[in-house]
Amino acid sequence: MSTINPFFQEAIKVTPQGSNKYSAFLQPEWCIGTVPHGGYTTAVIYQLTLTHFAHAHPKLYQSPASPISIQLSFLRRTATGPVTFEIEDVKIGRRTSTIHIKLLQASEKKPGELDLMLAGYITVSPPDAEVGISANTGWKPLPAPAAGSRADGSVDLAALGRTGSDGVWRKHVVPFATFRKATAQIELFSPVDEIQRKRSRHAITDQWTRFRPGGDVNGRWTEAAVAYLIDTFPMALDGFDAMSTAASKESGKPVAEQKASSWYPTVTLNVDMKKHLPAEGVEWLYSRVVTKAVRNGRTDLEVTVLDEAGDVIAVSTQVGLVVSASRNVGNRKLEKL
């Protein structure tokens, strides 16, 4: 097991259980309410993919293959505890290979049986097979991220981490931390409220983050941790909370109750891993989160993750729901969303 982020590595540990079958244990520290966080579950699946190719195809590639594309459908809400994975090798190729994965958990309605909770396709490629042209498209986040203290407008991350502020950037306290336990695994920095509110009118959220799994101040962003980060954006959820509050005022519902009772489960999630991180990980990553429409309790999310140099590390899109948190608290039964 990697010596980087031991708390996280234990949380995403996957164990072979026979031919194309694996087990894992979803941890409560990585939940939203009672449901394991979608990004955390994606990180477990990232680790599942590494484990499968190391275990089932150890001589397939000269260097270890890792996911370049992840496509997941969250069919039913998962629960903490043991899970079983089943894998089908759909295509085994020289440059890319694709697997079909199923996540199963014990059924509450049919004792002794397993329910299919999540299904997806993952495509992998080894670094030495990644050959061909590379081109600089000139893409940059627009509007530009809020200014830091440096002369070129960039953020002095050393100062931000040391003092909690740089330019208009400040350390952000995540609301509803007890309910959104999974968000406690990061240290989050955002533009001051006034600037962020202006961007929120255009459904744009920016954040700089450091990984702090289990409170580890030496945490580093690894590629598996990026799979968790692409679904971690507390400030974007703040915006949805504000929308819920406005909707409550119009409908006559109690505002405080509505604002505190929203849950945003993932329905589908797609990830394109663009650039490998160093083996030792990195301290800082930036995320730009954009929502184009919220309609009839369903929303879209587009997340772009960049490193300090401004290189794109990963791009993610997802479909999410906006529902009452009563579906994610207390003594619940597993069910379709």
CSV table of N, CA, C and O in Angstrom, one decimal, residues 225-272:
chain,number,residue,atom,x,y,z
A,225,ALA,N,-7.0,10.4,-5.5
A,225,ALA,CA,-7.6,11.5,-4.8
A,225,ALA,C,-8.3,12.5,-5.7
A,225,ALA,O,-9.3,13.1,-5.3
A,226,VAL,N,-7.8,12.7,-6.9
A,226,VAL,CA,-8.5,13.6,-7.9
A,226,VAL,C,-9.9,13.0,-8.2
A,226,VAL,O,-10.8,13.8,-8.4
A,227,ALA,N,-10.0,11.7,-8.2
A,227,ALA,CA,-11.3,11.1,-8.5
A,227,ALA,C,-12.3,11.5,-7.4
A,227,ALA,O,-13.5,11.6,-7.6
A,228,TYR,N,-11.8,11.7,-6.2
A,228,TYR,CA,-12.7,12.2,-5.1
A,228,TYR,C,-12.9,13.7,-5.3
A,228,TYR,O,-14.1,14.2,-5.1
A,229,LEU,N,-11.9,14.5,-5.7
A,229,LEU,CA,-12.0,15.9,-5.8
A,229,LEU,C,-13.0,16.4,-6.8
A,229,LEU,O,-13.7,17.4,-6.6
A,230,ILE,N,-13.1,15.7,-7.9
A,230,ILE,CA,-14.0,16.1,-9.0
A,230,ILE,C,-15.5,16.1,-8.6
A,230,ILE,O,-16.3,16.7,-9.3
A,231,ASP,N,-15.8,15.5,-7.4
A,231,ASP,CA,-17.2,15.6,-6.9
A,231,ASP,C,-17.3,16.3,-5.6
A,231,ASP,O,-18.2,16.2,-4.8
A,232,THR,N,-16.2,17.2,-5.3
A,232,THR,CA,-16.2,17.9,-4.0
A,232,THR,C,-16.1,19.4,-4.3
A,232,THR,O,-15.1,19.9,-4.7
A,233,PHE,N,-17.3,20.0,-4.1
A,233,PHE,CA,-17.4,21.5,-4.3
A,233,PHE,C,-18.4,22.1,-3.4
A,233,PHE,O,-19.5,22.4,-3.8
A,234,PRO,N,-18.1,22.2,-2.1
A,234,PRO,CA,-19.1,22.7,-1.1
A,234,PRO,C,-19.7,24.1,-1.5
A,234,PRO,O,-20.8,24.3,-1.2
A,235,MET,N,-18.9,25.0,-2.1
A,235,MET,CA,-19.4,26.3,-2.4
A,235,MET,C,-20.4,26.3,-3.5
A,235,MET,O,-21.4,27.1,-3.5
A,236,ALA,N,-20.3,25.3,-4.5
A,236,ALA,CA,-21.3,25.2,-5.5
A,236,ALA,C,-22.6,24.7,-4.8
A,236,ALA,O,-23.7,25.2,-5.2
A,237,LEU,N,-22.5,23.9,-3.8
A,237,LEU,CA,-23.7,23.4,-3.1
A,237,LEU,C,-24.3,24.6,-2.3
A,237,LEU,O,-25.5,24.6,-2.1
A,238,ASP,N,-23.4,25.5,-1.8
A,238,ASP,CA,-24.0,26.7,-1.1
A,238,ASP,C,-24.9,27.4,-2.1
A,238,ASP,O,-26.0,28.0,-1.7
A,239,GLY,N,-24.5,27.5,-3.4
A,239,GLY,CA,-25.3,28.2,-4.4
A,239,GLY,C,-26.7,27.5,-4.5
A,239,GLY,O,-27.7,28.1,-4.6
A,240,PHE,N,-26.6,26.2,-4.6
A,240,PHE,CA,-27.9,25.4,-4.7
A,240,PHE,C,-28.8,25.6,-3.4
A,240,PHE,O,-30.0,25.7,-3.5
A,241,ASP,N,-28.1,25.7,-2.3
A,241,ASP,CA,-28.8,26.0,-1.0
A,241,ASP,C,-29.6,27.3,-1.1
A,241,ASP,O,-30.7,27.5,-0.7
A,242,ALA,N,-28.9,28.3,-1.7
A,242,ALA,CA,-29.5,29.6,-1.8
A,242,ALA,C,-30.7,29.6,-2.8
A,242,ALA,O,-31.7,30.2,-2.6
A,243,MET,N,-30.5,28.8,-3.9
A,243,MET,CA,-31.6,28.6,-4.8
A,243,MET,C,-32.8,28.0,-4.1
A,243,MET,O,-34.0,28.4,-4.3
A,244,SER,N,-32.5,27.0,-3.2
A,244,SER,CA,-33.6,26.3,-2.5
A,244,SER,C,-34.3,27.3,-1.6
A,244,SER,O,-35.5,27.2,-1.4
A,245,THR,N,-33.5,28.2,-0.9
A,245,THR,CA,-34.1,29.2,0.0
A,245,THR,C,-35.0,30.1,-0.8
A,245,THR,O,-36.1,30.4,-0.3
A,246,ALA,N,-34.6,30.6,-2.0
A,246,ALA,CA,-35.4,31.5,-2.8
A,246,ALA,C,-36.7,30.7,-3.2
A,246,ALA,O,-37.8,31.3,-3.2
A,247,ALA,N,-36.6,29.5,-3.6
A,247,ALA,CA,-37.7,28.7,-4.0
A,247,ALA,C,-38.7,28.5,-2.8
A,247,ALA,O,-39.9,28.6,-3.0
A,248,SER,N,-38.1,28.4,-1.6
A,248,SER,CA,-39.0,28.2,-0.4
A,248,SER,C,-39.8,29.5,-0.1
A,248,SER,O,-40.9,29.4,0.2
A,249,LYS,N,-39.1,30.6,-0.3
A,249,LYS,CA,-39.8,31.9,0.0
A,249,LYS,C,-41.0,32.0,-1.0
A,249,LYS,O,-42.1,32.5,-0.6
A,250,GLU,N,-40.8,31.6,-2.3
A,250,GLU,CA,-41.8,31.8,-3.2
A,250,GLU,C,-43.0,30.8,-3.0
A,250,GLU,O,-44.1,31.1,-3.2
A,251,SER,N,-42.6,29.6,-2.5
A,251,SER,CA,-43.7,28.6,-2.2
A,251,SER,C,-44.3,28.7,-0.9
A,251,SER,O,-45.3,28.0,-0.6
A,252,GLY,N,-43.7,29.5,0.0
A,252,GLY,CA,-44.2,29.6,1.4
A,252,GLY,C,-43.7,28.6,2.4
A,252,GLY,O,-44.2,28.5,3.5
A,253,LYS,N,-42.8,27.7,2.0
A,253,LYS,CA,-42.2,26.7,2.9
A,253,LYS,C,-41.2,27.4,3.9
A,253,LYS,O,-40.7,28.5,3.6
A,254,PRO,N,-41.1,26.8,5.0
A,254,PRO,CA,-40.1,27.4,6.0
A,254,PRO,C,-38.7,27.4,5.5
A,254,PRO,O,-38.2,26.4,5.0
A,255,VAL,N,-38.1,28.6,5.4
A,255,VAL,CA,-36.8,28.8,4.8
A,255,VAL,C,-35.7,28.1,5.5
A,255,VAL,O,-34.9,27.4,4.9
A,256,ALA,N,-35.6,28.2,6.8
A,256,ALA,CA,-34.5,27.5,7.5
A,256,ALA,C,-34.6,26.0,7.3
A,256,ALA,O,-33.5,25.4,7.1
A,257,GLU,N,-35.7,25.4,7.3
A,257,GLU,CA,-35.9,24.0,7.2
A,257,GLU,C,-35.4,23.6,5.8
A,257,GLU,O,-34.7,22.6,5.6
A,258,GLN,N,-35.8,24.3,4.8
A,258,GLN,CA,-35.5,24.0,3.4
A,258,GLN,C,-34.0,24.1,3.2
A,258,GLN,O,-33.4,23.3,2.5
A,259,LYS,N,-33.4,25.2,3.7
A,259,LYS,CA,-32.0,25.4,3.5
A,259,LYS,C,-31.1,24.4,4.1
A,259,LYS,O,-30.1,24.0,3.6
A,260,ALA,N,-31.5,23.8,5.2
A,260,ALA,CA,-30.7,22.8,5.9
A,260,ALA,C,-31.0,21.4,5.5
A,260,ALA,O,-30.5,20.5,6.0
A,261,SER,N,-32.0,21.2,4.5
A,261,SER,CA,-32.4,19.8,4.3
A,261,SER,C,-32.2,19.4,2.8
A,261,SER,O,-32.8,18.4,2.4
A,262,SER,N,-31.3,20.0,2.1
A,262,SER,CA,-31.1,19.6,0.7
A,262,SER,C,-30.0,18.6,0.6
A,262,SER,O,-29.0,18.6,1.3
A,263,TRP,N,-30.1,17.7,-0.4
A,263,TRP,CA,-29.2,16.7,-0.7
A,263,TRP,C,-29.0,16.6,-2.2
A,263,TRP,O,-30.0,16.8,-2.9
A,264,TYR,N,-27.8,16.4,-2.7
A,264,TYR,CA,-27.5,16.5,-4.1
A,264,TYR,C,-26.9,15.3,-4.6
A,264,TYR,O,-25.7,15.2,-4.9
A,265,PRO,N,-27.6,14.2,-4.7
A,265,PRO,CA,-27.0,12.9,-5.1
A,265,PRO,C,-26.7,12.9,-6.6
A,265,PRO,O,-27.3,13.5,-7.5
A,266,THR,N,-25.6,12.2,-6.9
A,266,THR,CA,-25.1,12.0,-8.3
A,266,THR,C,-25.9,10.9,-9.0
A,266,THR,O,-26.1,9.9,-8.4
A,267,VAL,N,-26.3,11.2,-10.2
A,267,VAL,CA,-27.0,10.2,-11.0
A,267,VAL,C,-26.0,9.6,-12.0
A,267,VAL,O,-25.9,8.3,-12.1
A,268,THR,N,-25.3,10.4,-12.8
A,268,THR,CA,-24.2,9.9,-13.7
A,268,THR,C,-23.0,10.8,-13.5
A,268,THR,O,-23.1,12.0,-13.2
A,269,LEU,N,-21.8,10.2,-13.7
A,269,LEU,CA,-20.6,10.9,-13.5
A,269,LEU,C,-19.6,10.4,-14.6
A,269,LEU,O,-19.4,9.2,-14.8
A,270,ASN,N,-19.0,11.3,-15.3
A,270,ASN,CA,-18.0,11.0,-16.4
A,270,ASN,C,-16.7,11.8,-16.0
A,270,ASN,O,-16.8,13.0,-15.7
A,271,VAL,N,-15.6,11.1,-16.1
A,271,VAL,CA,-14.3,11.7,-15.8
A,271,VAL,C,-13.3,11.5,-16.9
A,271,VAL,O,-13.2,10.3,-17.4
A,272,ASP,N,-12.6,12.5,-17.3
A,272,ASP,CA,-11.6,12.4,-18.3
A,272,ASP,C,-10.3,12.8,-17.6
A,272,ASP,O,-10.1,14.0,-17.3
